Coordinates of C-alpha atoms in Angstrom, one line a residue:
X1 CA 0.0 0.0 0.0
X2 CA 2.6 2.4 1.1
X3 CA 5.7 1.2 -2.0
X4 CA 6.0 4.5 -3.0
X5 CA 7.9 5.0 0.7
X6 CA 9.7 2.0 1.0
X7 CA 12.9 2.8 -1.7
X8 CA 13.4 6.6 -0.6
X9 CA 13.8 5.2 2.9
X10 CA 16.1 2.0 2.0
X11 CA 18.5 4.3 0.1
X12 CA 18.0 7.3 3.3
X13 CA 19.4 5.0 6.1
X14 CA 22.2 3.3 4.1
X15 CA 23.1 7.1 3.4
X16 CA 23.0 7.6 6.7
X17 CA 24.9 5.0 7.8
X18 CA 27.7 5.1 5.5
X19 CA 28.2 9.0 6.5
X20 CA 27.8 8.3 10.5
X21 CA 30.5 5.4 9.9
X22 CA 32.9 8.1 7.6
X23 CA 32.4 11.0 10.6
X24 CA 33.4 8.5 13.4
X25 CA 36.7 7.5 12.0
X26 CA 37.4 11.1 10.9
X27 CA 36.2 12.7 14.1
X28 CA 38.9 9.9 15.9
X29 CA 41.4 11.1 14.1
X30 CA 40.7 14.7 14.9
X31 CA 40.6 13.9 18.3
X32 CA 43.8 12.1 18.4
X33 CA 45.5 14.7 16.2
X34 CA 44.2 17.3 19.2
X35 CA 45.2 15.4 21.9
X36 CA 48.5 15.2 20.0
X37 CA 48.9 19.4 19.8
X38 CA 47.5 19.7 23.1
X39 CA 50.0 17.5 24.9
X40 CA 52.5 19.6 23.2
X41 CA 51.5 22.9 24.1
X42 CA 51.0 22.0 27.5
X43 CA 52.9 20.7 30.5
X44 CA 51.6 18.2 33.3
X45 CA 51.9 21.2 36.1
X46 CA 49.4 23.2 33.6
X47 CA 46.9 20.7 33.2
X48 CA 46.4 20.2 37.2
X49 CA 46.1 23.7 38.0
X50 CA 43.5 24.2 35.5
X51 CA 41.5 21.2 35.9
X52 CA 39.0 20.6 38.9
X53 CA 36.2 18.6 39.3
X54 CA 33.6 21.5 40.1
X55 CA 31.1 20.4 38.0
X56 CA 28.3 22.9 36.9
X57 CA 24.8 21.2 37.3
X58 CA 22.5 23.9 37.0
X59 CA 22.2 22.9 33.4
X60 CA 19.3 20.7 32.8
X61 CA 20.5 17.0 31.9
X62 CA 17.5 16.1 30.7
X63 CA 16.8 15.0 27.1
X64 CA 13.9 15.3 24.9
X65 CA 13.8 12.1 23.0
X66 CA 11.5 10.0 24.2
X67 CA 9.2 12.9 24.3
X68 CA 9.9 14.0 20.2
X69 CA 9.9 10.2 19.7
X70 CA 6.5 9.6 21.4
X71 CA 5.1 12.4 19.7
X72 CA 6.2 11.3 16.3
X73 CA 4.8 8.0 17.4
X74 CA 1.5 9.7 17.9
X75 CA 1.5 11.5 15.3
X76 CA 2.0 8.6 12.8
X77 CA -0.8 6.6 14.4
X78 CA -3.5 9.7 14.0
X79 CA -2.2 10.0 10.9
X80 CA -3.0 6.5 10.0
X81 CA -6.4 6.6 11.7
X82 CA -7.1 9.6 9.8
X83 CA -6.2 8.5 6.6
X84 CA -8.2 5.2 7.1
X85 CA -11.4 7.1 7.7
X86 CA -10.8 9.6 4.6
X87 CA -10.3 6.4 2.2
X88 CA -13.2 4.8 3.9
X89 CA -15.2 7.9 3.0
X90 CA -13.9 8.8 -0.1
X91 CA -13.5 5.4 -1.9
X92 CA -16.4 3.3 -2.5
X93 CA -16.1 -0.7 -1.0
X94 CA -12.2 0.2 0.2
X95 CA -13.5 -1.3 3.6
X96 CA -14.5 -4.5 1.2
X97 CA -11.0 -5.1 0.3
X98 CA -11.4 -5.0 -3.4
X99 CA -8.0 -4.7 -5.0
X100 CA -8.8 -1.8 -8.2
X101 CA -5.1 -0.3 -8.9
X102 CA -6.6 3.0 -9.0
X103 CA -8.0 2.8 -5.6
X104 CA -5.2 1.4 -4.2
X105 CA -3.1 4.1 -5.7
X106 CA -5.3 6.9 -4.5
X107 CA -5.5 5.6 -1.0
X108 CA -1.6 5.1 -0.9
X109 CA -1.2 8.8 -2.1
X110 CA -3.8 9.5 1.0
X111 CA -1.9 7.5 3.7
X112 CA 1.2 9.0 2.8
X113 CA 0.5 12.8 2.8
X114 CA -1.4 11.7 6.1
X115 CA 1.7 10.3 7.9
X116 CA 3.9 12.6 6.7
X117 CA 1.8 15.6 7.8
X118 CA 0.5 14.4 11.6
X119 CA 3.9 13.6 12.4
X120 CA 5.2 16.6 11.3
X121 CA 2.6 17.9 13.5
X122 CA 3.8 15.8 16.1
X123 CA 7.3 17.1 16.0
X124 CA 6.1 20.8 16.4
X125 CA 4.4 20.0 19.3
X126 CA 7.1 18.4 21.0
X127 CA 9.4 21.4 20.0
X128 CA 6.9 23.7 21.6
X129 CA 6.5 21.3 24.4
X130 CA 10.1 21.6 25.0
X131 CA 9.9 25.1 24.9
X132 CA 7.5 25.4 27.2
X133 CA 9.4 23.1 29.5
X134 CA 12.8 25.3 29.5
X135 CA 11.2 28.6 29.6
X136 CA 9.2 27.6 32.9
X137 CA 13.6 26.0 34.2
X138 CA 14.6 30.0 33.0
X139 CA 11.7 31.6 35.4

């Protein structure tokens, strides 16, 4: 039903994981080569003076994940509610199961925009969410 989805995805998260794999053996060696020019630069009686273990916590530590994943989540089930009532409406004996290419077309066009758009809309309201949540820390 969905096809139309399946190959831009495939090729999206070998893309992305051929570039994540490329950035973590280049940002190694940038790392090392740092370490390499700080050591350098530096002696051992400059590093202790300037490092301390004061740690600032008055920065939140907590992460919005699970809260822009759950609202993706939530937005890709409405949108797959919603799109099942629209094709139910709009499409005579979709609910039968009759399998007419046109229809079938159609309704994969519907479920698509549908997905694509509630979760979009369940990505904004996570982001203002989190707003929300870190203008209430600020006050």
């Amino acid at each position: 039903m969905m096809d139309f989805i399946l190959v831009p995805l495939v090729v999206g998260i070998i893309t992305l994981g051929i570039y994540k794999l490329f950035e973590l053996f280049v940002c190694k060696k940038e790392r090392i080569i740092m370490i390499e020019k700080l050591g350098d630069k530096l002696s051992m009686g400059d590093i202790s003076s300037k490092l301390s273990f004061n740690v600032n916590y008055s920065r939140s530590r907590f992460t919005f994940s699970s809260l822009k994943g759950g609202c993706l989540m939530i937005g890709i089930g409405l949108g797959l509610l919603i799109a099942y009532f629209i094709c139910c409406a709009s499409f005579p004996n979709y609910s039968t199961g009759r399998d007419v290419w046109d229809v079938s077309e159609q309704a994969s066009l519907v479920y698509g925009a549908c997905v694509l758009f509630f979760g979009g809309i369940g990505l904004l309201s996570a982001f203002l969410i989190e707003m929300n949540i870190h203008k209430k820390e600020k006050e």
